[in-house]
PDB file of C-alpha atoms in Angstrom:
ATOM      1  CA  UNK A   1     -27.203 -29.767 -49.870  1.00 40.00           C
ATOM      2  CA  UNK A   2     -26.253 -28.008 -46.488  1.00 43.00           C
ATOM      3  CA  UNK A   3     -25.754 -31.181 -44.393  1.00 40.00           C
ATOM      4  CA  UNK A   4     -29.886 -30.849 -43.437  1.00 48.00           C
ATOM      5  CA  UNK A   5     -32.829 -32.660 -43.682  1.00 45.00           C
ATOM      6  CA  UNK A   6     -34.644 -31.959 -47.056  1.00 42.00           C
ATOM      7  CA  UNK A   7     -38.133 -32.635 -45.311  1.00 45.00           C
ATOM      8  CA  UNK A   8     -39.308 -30.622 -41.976  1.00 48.00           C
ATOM      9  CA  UNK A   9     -42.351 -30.462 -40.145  1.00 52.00           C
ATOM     10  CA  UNK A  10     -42.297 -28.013 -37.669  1.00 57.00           C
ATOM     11  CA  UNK A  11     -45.225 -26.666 -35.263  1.00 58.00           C
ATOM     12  CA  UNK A  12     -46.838 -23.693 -33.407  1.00 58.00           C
ATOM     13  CA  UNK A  13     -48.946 -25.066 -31.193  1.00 56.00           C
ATOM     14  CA  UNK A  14     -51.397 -22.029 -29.710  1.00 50.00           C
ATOM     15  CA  UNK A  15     -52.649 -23.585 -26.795  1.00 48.00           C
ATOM     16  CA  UNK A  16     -53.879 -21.691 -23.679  1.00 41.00           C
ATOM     17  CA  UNK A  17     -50.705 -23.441 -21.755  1.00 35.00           C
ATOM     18  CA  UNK A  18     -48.655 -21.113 -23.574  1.00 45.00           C
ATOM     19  CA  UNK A  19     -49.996 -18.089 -21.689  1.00 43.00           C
ATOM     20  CA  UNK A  20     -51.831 -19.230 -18.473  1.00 42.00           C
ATOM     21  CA  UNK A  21     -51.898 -15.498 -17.703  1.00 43.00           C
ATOM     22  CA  UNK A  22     -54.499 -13.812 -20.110  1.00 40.00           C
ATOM     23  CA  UNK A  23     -54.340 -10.452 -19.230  1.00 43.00           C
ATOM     24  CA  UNK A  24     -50.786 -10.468 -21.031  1.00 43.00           C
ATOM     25  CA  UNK A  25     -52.676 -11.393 -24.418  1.00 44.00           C
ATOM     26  CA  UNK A  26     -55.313  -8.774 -23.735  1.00 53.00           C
ATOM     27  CA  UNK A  27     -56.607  -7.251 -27.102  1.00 63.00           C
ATOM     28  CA  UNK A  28     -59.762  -5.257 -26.040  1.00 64.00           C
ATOM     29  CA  UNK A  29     -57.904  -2.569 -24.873  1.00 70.00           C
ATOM     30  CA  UNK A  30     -55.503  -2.325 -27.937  1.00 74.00           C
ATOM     31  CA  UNK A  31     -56.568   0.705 -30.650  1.00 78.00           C
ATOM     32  CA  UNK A  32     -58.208  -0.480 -33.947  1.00 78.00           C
ATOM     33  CA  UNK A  33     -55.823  -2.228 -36.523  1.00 83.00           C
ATOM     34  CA  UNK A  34     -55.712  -1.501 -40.043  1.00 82.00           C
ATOM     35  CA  UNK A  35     -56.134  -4.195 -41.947  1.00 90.00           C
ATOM     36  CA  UNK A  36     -55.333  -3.948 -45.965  1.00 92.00           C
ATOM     37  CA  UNK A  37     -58.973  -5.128 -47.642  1.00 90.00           C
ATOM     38  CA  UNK A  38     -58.817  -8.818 -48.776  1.00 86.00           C
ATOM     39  CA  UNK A  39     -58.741  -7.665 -52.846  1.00 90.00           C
ATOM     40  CA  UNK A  40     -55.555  -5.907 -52.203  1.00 93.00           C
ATOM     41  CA  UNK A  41     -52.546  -8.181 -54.160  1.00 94.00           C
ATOM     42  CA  UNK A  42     -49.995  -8.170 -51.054  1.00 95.00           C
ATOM     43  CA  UNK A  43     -46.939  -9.751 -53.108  1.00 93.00           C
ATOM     44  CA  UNK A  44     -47.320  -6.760 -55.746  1.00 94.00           C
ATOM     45  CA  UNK A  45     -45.165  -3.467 -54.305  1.00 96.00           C
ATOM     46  CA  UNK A  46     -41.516  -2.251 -53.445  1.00 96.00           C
ATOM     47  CA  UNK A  47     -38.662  -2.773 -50.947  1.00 98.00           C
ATOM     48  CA  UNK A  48     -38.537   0.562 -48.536  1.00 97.00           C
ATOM     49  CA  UNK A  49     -35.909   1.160 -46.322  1.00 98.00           C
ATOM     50  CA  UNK A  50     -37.019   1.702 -43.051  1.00 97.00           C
ATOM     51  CA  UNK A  51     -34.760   1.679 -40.273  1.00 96.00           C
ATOM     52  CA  UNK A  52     -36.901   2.942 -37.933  1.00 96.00           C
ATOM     53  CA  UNK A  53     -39.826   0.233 -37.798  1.00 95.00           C
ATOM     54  CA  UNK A  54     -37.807  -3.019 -38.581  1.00 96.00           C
ATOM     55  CA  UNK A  55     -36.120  -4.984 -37.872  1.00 98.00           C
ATOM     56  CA  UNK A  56     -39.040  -6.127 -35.377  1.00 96.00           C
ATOM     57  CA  UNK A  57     -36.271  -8.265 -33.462  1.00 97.00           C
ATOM     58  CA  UNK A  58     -32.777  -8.514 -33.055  1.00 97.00           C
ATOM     59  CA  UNK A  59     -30.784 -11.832 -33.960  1.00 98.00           C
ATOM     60  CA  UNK A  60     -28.642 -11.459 -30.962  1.00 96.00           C
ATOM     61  CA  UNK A  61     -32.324 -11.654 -28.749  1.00 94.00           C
ATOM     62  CA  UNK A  62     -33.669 -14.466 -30.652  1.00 94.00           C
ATOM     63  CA  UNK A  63     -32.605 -17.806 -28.839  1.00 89.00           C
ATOM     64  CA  UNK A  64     -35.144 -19.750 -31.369  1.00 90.00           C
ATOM     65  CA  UNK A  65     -32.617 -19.230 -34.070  1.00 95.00           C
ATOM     66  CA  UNK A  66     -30.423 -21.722 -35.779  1.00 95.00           C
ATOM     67  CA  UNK A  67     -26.735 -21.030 -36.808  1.00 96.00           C
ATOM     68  CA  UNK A  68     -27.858 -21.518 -40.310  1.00 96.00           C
ATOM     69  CA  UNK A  69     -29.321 -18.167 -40.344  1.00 98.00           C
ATOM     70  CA  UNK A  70     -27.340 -16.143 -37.869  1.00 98.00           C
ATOM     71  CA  UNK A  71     -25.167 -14.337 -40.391  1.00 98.00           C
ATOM     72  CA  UNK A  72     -24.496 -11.696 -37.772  1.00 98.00           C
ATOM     73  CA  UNK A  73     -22.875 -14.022 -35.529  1.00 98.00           C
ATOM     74  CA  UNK A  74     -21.206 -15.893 -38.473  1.00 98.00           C
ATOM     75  CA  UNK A  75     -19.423 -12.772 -39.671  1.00 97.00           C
ATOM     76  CA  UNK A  76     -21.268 -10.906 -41.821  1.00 97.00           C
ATOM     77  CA  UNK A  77     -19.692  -7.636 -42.044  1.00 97.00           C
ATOM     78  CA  UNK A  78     -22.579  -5.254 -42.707  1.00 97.00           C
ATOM     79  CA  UNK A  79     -26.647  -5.364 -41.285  1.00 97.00           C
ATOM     80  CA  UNK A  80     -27.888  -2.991 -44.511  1.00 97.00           C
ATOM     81  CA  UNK A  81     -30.208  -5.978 -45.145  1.00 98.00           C
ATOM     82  CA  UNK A  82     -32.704  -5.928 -42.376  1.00 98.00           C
ATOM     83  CA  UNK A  83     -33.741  -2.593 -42.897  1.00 98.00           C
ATOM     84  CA  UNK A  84     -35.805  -2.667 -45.818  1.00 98.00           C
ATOM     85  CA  UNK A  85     -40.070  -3.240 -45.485  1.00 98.00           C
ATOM     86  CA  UNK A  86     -42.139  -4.613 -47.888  1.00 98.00           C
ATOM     87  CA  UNK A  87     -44.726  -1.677 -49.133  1.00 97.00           C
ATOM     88  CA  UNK A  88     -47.122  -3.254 -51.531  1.00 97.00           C
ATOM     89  CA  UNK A  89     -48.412  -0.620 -54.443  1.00 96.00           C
ATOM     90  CA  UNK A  90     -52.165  -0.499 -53.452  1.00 94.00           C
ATOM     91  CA  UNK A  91     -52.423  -0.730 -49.529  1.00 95.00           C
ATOM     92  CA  UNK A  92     -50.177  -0.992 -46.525  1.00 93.00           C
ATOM     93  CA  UNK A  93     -49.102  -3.915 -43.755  1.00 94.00           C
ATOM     94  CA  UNK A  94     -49.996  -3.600 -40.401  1.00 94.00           C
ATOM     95  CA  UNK A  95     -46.985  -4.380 -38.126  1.00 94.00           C
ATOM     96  CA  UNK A  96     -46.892  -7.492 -36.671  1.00 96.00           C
ATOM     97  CA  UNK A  97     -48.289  -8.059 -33.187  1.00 93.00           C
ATOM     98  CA  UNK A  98     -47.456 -10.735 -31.319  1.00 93.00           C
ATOM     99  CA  UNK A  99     -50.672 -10.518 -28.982  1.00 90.00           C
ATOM    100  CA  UNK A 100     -53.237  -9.361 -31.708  1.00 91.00           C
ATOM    101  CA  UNK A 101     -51.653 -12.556 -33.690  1.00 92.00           C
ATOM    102  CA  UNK A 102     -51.360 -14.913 -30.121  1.00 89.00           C
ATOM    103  CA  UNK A 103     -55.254 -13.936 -29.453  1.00 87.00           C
ATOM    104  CA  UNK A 104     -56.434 -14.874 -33.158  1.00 88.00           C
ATOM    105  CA  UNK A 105     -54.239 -17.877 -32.879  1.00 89.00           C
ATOM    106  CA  UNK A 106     -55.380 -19.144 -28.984  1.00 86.00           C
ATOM    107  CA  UNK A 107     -56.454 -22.918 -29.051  1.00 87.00           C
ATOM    108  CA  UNK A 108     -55.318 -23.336 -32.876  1.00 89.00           C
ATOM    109  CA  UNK A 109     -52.222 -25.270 -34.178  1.00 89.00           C
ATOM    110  CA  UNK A 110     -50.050 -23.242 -37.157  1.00 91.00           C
ATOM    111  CA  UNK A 111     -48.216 -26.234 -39.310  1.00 90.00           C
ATOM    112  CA  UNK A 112     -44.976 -25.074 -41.453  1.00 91.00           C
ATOM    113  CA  UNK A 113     -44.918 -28.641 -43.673  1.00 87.00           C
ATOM    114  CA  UNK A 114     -41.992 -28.616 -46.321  1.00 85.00           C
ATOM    115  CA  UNK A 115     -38.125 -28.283 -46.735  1.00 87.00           C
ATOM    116  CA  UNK A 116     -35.180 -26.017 -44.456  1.00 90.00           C
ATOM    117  CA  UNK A 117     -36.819 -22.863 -46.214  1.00 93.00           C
ATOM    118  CA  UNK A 118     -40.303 -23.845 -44.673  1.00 93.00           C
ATOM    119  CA  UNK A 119     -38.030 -23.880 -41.321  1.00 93.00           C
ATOM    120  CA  UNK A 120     -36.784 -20.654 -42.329  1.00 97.00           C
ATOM    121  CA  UNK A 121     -40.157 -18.987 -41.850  1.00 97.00           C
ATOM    122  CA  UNK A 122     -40.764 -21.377 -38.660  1.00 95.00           C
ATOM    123  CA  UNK A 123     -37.373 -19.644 -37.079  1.00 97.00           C
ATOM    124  CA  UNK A 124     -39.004 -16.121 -38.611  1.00 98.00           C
ATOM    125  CA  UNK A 125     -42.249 -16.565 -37.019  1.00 97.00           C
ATOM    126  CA  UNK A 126     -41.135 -17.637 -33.119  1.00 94.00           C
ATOM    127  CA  UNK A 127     -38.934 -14.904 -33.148  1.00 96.00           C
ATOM    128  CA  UNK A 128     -41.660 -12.601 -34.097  1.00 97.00           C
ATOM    129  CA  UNK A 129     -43.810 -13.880 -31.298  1.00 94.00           C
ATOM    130  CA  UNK A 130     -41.283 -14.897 -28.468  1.00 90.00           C
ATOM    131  CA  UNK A 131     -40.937 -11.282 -27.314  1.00 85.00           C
ATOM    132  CA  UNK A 132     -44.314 -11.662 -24.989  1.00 86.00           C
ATOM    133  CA  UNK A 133     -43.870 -15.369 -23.977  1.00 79.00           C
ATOM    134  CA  UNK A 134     -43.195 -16.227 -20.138  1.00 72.00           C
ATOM    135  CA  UNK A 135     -39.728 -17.070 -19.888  1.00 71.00           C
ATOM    136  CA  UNK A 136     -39.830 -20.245 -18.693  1.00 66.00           C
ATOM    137  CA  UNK A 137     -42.510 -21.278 -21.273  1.00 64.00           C
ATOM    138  CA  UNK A 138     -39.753 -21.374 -24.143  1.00 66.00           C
ATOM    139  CA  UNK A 139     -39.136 -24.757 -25.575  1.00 69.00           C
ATOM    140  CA  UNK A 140     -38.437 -26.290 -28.550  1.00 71.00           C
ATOM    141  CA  UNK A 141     -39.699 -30.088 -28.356  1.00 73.00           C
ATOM    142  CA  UNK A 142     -37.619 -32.575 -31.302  1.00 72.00           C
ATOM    143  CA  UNK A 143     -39.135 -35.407 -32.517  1.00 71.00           C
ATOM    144  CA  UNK A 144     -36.898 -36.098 -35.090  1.00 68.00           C
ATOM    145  CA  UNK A 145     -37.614 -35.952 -39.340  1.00 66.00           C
ATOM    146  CA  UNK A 146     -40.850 -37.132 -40.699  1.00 63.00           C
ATOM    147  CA  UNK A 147     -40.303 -38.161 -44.638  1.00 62.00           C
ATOM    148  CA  UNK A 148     -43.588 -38.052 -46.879  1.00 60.00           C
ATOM    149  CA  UNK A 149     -41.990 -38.444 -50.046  1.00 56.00           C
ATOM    150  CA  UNK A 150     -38.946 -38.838 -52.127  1.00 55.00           C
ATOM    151  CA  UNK A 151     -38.350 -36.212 -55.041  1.00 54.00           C
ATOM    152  CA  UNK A 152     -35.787 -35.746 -57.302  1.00 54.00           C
ATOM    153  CA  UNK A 153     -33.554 -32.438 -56.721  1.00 52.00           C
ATOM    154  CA  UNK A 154     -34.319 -30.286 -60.605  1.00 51.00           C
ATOM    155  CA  UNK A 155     -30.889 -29.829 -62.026  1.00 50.00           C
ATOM    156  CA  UNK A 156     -30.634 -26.046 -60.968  1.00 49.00           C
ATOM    157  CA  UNK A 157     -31.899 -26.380 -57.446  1.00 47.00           C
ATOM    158  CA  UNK A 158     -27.890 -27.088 -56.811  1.00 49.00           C
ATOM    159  CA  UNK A 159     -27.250 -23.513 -56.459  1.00 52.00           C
ATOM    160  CA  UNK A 160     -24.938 -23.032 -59.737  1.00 52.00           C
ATOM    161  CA  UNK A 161     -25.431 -18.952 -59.863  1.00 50.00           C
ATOM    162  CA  UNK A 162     -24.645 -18.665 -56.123  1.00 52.00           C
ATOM    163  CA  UNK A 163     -21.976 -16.028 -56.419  1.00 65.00           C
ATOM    164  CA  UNK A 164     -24.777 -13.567 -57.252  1.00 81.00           C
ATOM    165  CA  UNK A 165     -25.963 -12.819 -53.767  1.00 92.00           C
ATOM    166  CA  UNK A 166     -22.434 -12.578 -52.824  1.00 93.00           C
ATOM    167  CA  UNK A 167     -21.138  -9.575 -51.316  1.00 90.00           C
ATOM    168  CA  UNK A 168     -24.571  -7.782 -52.111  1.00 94.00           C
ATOM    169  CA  UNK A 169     -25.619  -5.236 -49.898  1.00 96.00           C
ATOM    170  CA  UNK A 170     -28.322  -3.611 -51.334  1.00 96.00           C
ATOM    171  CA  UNK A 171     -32.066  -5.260 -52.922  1.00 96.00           C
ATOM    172  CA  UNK A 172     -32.613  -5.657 -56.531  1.00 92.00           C
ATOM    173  CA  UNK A 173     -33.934  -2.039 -57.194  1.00 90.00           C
ATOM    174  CA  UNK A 174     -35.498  -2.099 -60.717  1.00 89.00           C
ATOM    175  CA  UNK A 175     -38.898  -3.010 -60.664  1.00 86.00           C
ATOM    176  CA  UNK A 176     -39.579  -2.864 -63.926  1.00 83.00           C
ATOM    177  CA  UNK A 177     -37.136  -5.154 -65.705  1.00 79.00           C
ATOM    178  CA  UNK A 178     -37.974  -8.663 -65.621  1.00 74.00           C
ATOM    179  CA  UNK A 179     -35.691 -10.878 -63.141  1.00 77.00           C
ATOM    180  CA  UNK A 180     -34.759 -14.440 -64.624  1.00 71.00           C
ATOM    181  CA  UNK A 181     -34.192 -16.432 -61.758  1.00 73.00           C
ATOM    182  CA  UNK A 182     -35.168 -20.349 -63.613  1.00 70.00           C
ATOM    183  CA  UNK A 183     -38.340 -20.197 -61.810  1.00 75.00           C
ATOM    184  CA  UNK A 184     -41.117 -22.946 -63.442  1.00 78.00           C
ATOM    185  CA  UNK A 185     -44.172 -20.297 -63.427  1.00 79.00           C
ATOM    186  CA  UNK A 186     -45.868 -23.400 -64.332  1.00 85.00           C
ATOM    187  CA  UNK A 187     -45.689 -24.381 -61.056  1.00 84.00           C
ATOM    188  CA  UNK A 188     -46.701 -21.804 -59.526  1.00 82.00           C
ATOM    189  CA  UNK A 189     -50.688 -21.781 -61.850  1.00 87.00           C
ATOM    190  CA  UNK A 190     -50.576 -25.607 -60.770  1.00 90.00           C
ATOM    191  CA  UNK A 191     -50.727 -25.017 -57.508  1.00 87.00           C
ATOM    192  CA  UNK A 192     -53.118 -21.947 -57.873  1.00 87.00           C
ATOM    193  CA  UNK A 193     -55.655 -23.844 -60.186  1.00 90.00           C
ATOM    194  CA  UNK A 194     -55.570 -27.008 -57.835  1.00 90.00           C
ATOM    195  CA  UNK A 195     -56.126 -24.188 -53.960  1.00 87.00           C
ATOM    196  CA  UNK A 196     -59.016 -22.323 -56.406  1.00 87.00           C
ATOM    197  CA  UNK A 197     -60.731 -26.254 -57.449  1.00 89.00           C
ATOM    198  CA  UNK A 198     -60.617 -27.279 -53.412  1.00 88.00           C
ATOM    199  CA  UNK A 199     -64.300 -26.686 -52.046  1.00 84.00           C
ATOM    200  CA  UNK A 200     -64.182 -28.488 -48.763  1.00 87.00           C
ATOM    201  CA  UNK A 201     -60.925 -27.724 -47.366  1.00 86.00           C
ATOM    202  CA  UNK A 202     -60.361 -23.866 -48.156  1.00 84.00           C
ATOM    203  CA  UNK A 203     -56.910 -22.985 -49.516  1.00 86.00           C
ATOM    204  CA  UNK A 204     -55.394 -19.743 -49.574  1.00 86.00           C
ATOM    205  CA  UNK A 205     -52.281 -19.276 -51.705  1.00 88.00           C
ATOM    206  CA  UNK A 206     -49.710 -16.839 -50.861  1.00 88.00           C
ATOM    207  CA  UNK A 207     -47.432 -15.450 -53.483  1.00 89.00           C
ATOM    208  CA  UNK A 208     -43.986 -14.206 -52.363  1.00 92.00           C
ATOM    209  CA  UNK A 209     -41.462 -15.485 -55.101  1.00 90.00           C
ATOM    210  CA  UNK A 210     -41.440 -12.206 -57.217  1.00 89.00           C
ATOM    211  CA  UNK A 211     -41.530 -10.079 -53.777  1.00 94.00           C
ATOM    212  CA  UNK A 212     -38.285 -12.293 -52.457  1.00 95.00           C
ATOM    213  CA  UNK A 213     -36.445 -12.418 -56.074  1.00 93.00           C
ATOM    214  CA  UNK A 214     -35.780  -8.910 -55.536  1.00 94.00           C
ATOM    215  CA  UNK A 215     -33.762  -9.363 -52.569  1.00 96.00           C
ATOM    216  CA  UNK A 216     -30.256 -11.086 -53.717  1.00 94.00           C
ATOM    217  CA  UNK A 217     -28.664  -9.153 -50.614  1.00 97.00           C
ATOM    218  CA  UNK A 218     -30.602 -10.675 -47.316  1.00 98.00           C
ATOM    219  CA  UNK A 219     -29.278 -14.290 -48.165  1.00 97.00           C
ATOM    220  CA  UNK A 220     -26.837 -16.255 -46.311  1.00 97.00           C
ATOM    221  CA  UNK A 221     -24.007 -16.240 -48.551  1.00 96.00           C
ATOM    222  CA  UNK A 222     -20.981 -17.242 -46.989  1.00 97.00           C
ATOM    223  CA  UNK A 223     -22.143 -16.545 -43.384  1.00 97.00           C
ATOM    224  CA  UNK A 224     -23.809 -19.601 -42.824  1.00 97.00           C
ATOM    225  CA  UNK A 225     -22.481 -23.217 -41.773  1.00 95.00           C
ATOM    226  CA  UNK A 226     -22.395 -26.479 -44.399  1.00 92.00           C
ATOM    227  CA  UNK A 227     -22.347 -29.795 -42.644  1.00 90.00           C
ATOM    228  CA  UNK A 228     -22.842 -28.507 -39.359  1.00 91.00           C
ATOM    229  CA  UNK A 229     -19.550 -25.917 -39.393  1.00 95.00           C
ATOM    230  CA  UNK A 230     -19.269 -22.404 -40.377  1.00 96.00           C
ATOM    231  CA  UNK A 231     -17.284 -21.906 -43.635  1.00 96.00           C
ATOM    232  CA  UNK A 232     -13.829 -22.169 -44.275  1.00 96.00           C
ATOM    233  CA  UNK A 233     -11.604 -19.341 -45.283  1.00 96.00           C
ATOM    234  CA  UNK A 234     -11.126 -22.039 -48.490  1.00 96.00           C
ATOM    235  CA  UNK A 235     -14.668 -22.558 -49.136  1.00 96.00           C
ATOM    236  CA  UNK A 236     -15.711 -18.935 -48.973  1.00 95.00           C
ATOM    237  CA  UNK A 237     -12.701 -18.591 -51.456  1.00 95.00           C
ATOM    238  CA  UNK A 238     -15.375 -20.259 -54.059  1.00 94.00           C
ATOM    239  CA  UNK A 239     -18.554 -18.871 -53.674  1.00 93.00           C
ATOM    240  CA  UNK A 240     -19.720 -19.818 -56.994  1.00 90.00           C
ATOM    241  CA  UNK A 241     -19.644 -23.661 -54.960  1.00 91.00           C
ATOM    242  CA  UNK A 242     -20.040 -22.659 -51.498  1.00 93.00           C
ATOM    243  CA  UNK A 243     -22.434 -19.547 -51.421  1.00 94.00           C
ATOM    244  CA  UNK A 244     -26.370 -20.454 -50.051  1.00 95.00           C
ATOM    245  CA  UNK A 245     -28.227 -18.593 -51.843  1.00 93.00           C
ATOM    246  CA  UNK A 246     -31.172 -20.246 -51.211  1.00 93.00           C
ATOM    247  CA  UNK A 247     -31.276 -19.704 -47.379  1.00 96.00           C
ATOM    248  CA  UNK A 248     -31.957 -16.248 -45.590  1.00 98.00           C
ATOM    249  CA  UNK A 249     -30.186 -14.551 -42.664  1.00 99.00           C
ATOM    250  CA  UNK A 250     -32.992 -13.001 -40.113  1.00 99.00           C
ATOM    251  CA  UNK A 251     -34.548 -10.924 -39.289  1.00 98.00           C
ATOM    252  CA  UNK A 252     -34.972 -10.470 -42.759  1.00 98.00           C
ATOM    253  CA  UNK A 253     -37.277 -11.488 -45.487  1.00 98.00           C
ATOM    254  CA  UNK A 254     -39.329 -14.901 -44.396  1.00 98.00           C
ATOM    255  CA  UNK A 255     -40.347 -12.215 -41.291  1.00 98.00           C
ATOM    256  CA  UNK A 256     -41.978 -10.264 -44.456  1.00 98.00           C
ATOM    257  CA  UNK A 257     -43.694 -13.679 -45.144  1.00 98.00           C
ATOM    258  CA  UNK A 258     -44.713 -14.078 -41.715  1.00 98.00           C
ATOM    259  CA  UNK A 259     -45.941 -10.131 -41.415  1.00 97.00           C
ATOM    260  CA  UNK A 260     -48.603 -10.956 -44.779  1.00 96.00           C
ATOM    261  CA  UNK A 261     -49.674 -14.461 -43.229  1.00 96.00           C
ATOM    262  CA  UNK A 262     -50.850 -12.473 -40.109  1.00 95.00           C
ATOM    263  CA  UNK A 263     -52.246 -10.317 -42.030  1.00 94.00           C
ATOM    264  CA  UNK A 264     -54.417 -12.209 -43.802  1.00 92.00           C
ATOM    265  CA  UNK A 265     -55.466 -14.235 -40.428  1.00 92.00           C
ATOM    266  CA  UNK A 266     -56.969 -11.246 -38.757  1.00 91.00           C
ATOM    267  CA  UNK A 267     -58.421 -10.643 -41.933  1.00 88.00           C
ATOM    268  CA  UNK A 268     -60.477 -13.896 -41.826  1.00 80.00           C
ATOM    269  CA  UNK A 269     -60.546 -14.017 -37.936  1.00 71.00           C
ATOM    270  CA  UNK A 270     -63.776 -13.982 -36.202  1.00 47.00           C
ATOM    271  CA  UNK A 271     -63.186 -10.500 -33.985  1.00 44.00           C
ATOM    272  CA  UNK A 272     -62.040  -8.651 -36.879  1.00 44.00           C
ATOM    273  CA  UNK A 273     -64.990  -6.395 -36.467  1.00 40.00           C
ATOM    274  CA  UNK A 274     -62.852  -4.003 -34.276  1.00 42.00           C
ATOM    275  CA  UNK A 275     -60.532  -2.909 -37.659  1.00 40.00           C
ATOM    276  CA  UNK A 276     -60.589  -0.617 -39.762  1.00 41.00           C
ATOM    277  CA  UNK A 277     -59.363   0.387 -43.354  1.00 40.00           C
ATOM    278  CA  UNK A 278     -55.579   1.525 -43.402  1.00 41.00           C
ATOM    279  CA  UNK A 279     -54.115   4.924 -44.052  1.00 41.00           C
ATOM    280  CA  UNK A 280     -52.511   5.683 -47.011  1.00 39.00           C
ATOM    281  CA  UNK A 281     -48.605   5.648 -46.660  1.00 42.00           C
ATOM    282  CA  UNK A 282     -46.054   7.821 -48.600  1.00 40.00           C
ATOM    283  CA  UNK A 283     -42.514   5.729 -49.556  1.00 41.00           C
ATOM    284  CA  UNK A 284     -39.535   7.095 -47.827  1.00 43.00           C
ATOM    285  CA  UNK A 285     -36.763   6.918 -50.523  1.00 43.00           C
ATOM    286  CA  UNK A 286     -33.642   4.513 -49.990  1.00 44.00           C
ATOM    287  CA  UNK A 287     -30.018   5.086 -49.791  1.00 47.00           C
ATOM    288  CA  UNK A 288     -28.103   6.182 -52.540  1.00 41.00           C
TER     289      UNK A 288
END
């Protein structure tokens, strides 16, 4: 729809060429981590604004990013958006580390298999960790598109409501009305009755639909590029056509995405013995 490829495959390959100097990756030293227990339901809490602890990076420090997602440098006015953390209702996220996640990651691939949203969270989750890599170990290696399968676009996946995230500044703040946003929750049990039915290959699903829904202000709107070039004062004229409101500008929320997937690796990691429950946290109120 955005002049991309519908399909990407993109990699993370954790390999000890990525850091031939160890010490940098060092854990032992590094205080306990508090990990959320494994029965805690991660996708169930609140946006908090918090503009103290994130954003964990800054676009303009990011060279991993694409101009897809830069809404900073394609215009967008205001940075309200990357100031809000996920607090789930029953336990608390530990903030990513890129060495705690680098060490529990060292000789192991991460795959991100799917569409430009699945390349979304790939963009989310170098950024995160590109902080502590060797500067002249940064590289992005193209191979071109790899198609598995052909599927037909649903009717509404065309973005007909797009002029809803425009000009929003602020998350979807009432948690306890019901948002309508055409999802197929039939879908979603699919997919969770086919991971639970899997006994060789262990599957682990993540649920962060309701947990992204609320956030109508983080996408990229108008401040993105179609076809390879940044809007036109015509196009962003008609957002109800030209909006993405699929899409979303980062930092911002696939980083959230990225912050639970670590968090449930070092929960299933093998020197997870060094962590310990989390403290309780109290919720800092947001603007007015």
């Amino acid at each position: 729809m955005y002049g991309e490829d519908a399909r990407t495959i993109a990699e993370l390959s954790i390999d000890d060429y990525l850091y031939p100097d160890a010490d940098l990756y060092n854990v032992s030293g590094l205080p306990p981590l508090a990990l959320p227990p494994l029965t805690c339901d991660l996708s169930s809490g609140r946006w908090v604004f918090d503009n103290v602890s994130v954003p964990a990076y800054r676009e303009k420090d990011c060279t991993f990013l694409t101009k897809q997602v830069s809404c900073l440098a394609n215009g967008r006015p205001d940075d309200m958006w990357q100031y809000w953390r996920w607090q789930p209702n029953e336990c608390s996220l530990p903030t990513f580390d890129a060495r705690r996640f680098m060490e529990a990651m060292r000789g192991k691939r991460l795959m991100f298999v799917g569409d430009s949203l699945n390349r979304n969270q790939w963009e989310s989750l170098v950024c995160l960790v590109q902080s502590i890599l060797s500067k002249g170990r940064k590289k992005i290696v193209k191979r071109g598109s790899f198609n598995t399968f052909y599927a037909k676009d649903p009717q509404n996946w065309g973005n007909p409501d797009g002029i809803k995230c425009v000009r929003e500044t602020l998350p979807y703040q009432n948690y306890s009305q019901h948002l309508d946003l055409y999802h197929d929750m039939r879908l979603y049990d699919l997919v969770v009755n086919v991971a639970s039915s899997m006994e060789k290959v262990p599957v682990t699903v993540i649920n962060i639909t309701r947990m992204s829904d609320y956030r109508k202000d983080a996408h990229t709107s108008l401040y993105t590029i179609r076809q390879g070039k940044l809007l036109t004062p015509k196009q962003k004229a008609d957002p109800e056509k030209f909006a993405d409101c699929i899409h979303w500008c980062l930092p911002g929320v696939p980083d959230v995405w990225n912050q639970i997937l670590y968090t449930r690796i070092l929960s299933k990691s093998s020197w997870h013995s060094n962590f310990s429950p989390p403290p309780s946290q109290s919720l800092p109120l947001p603007p007015q």
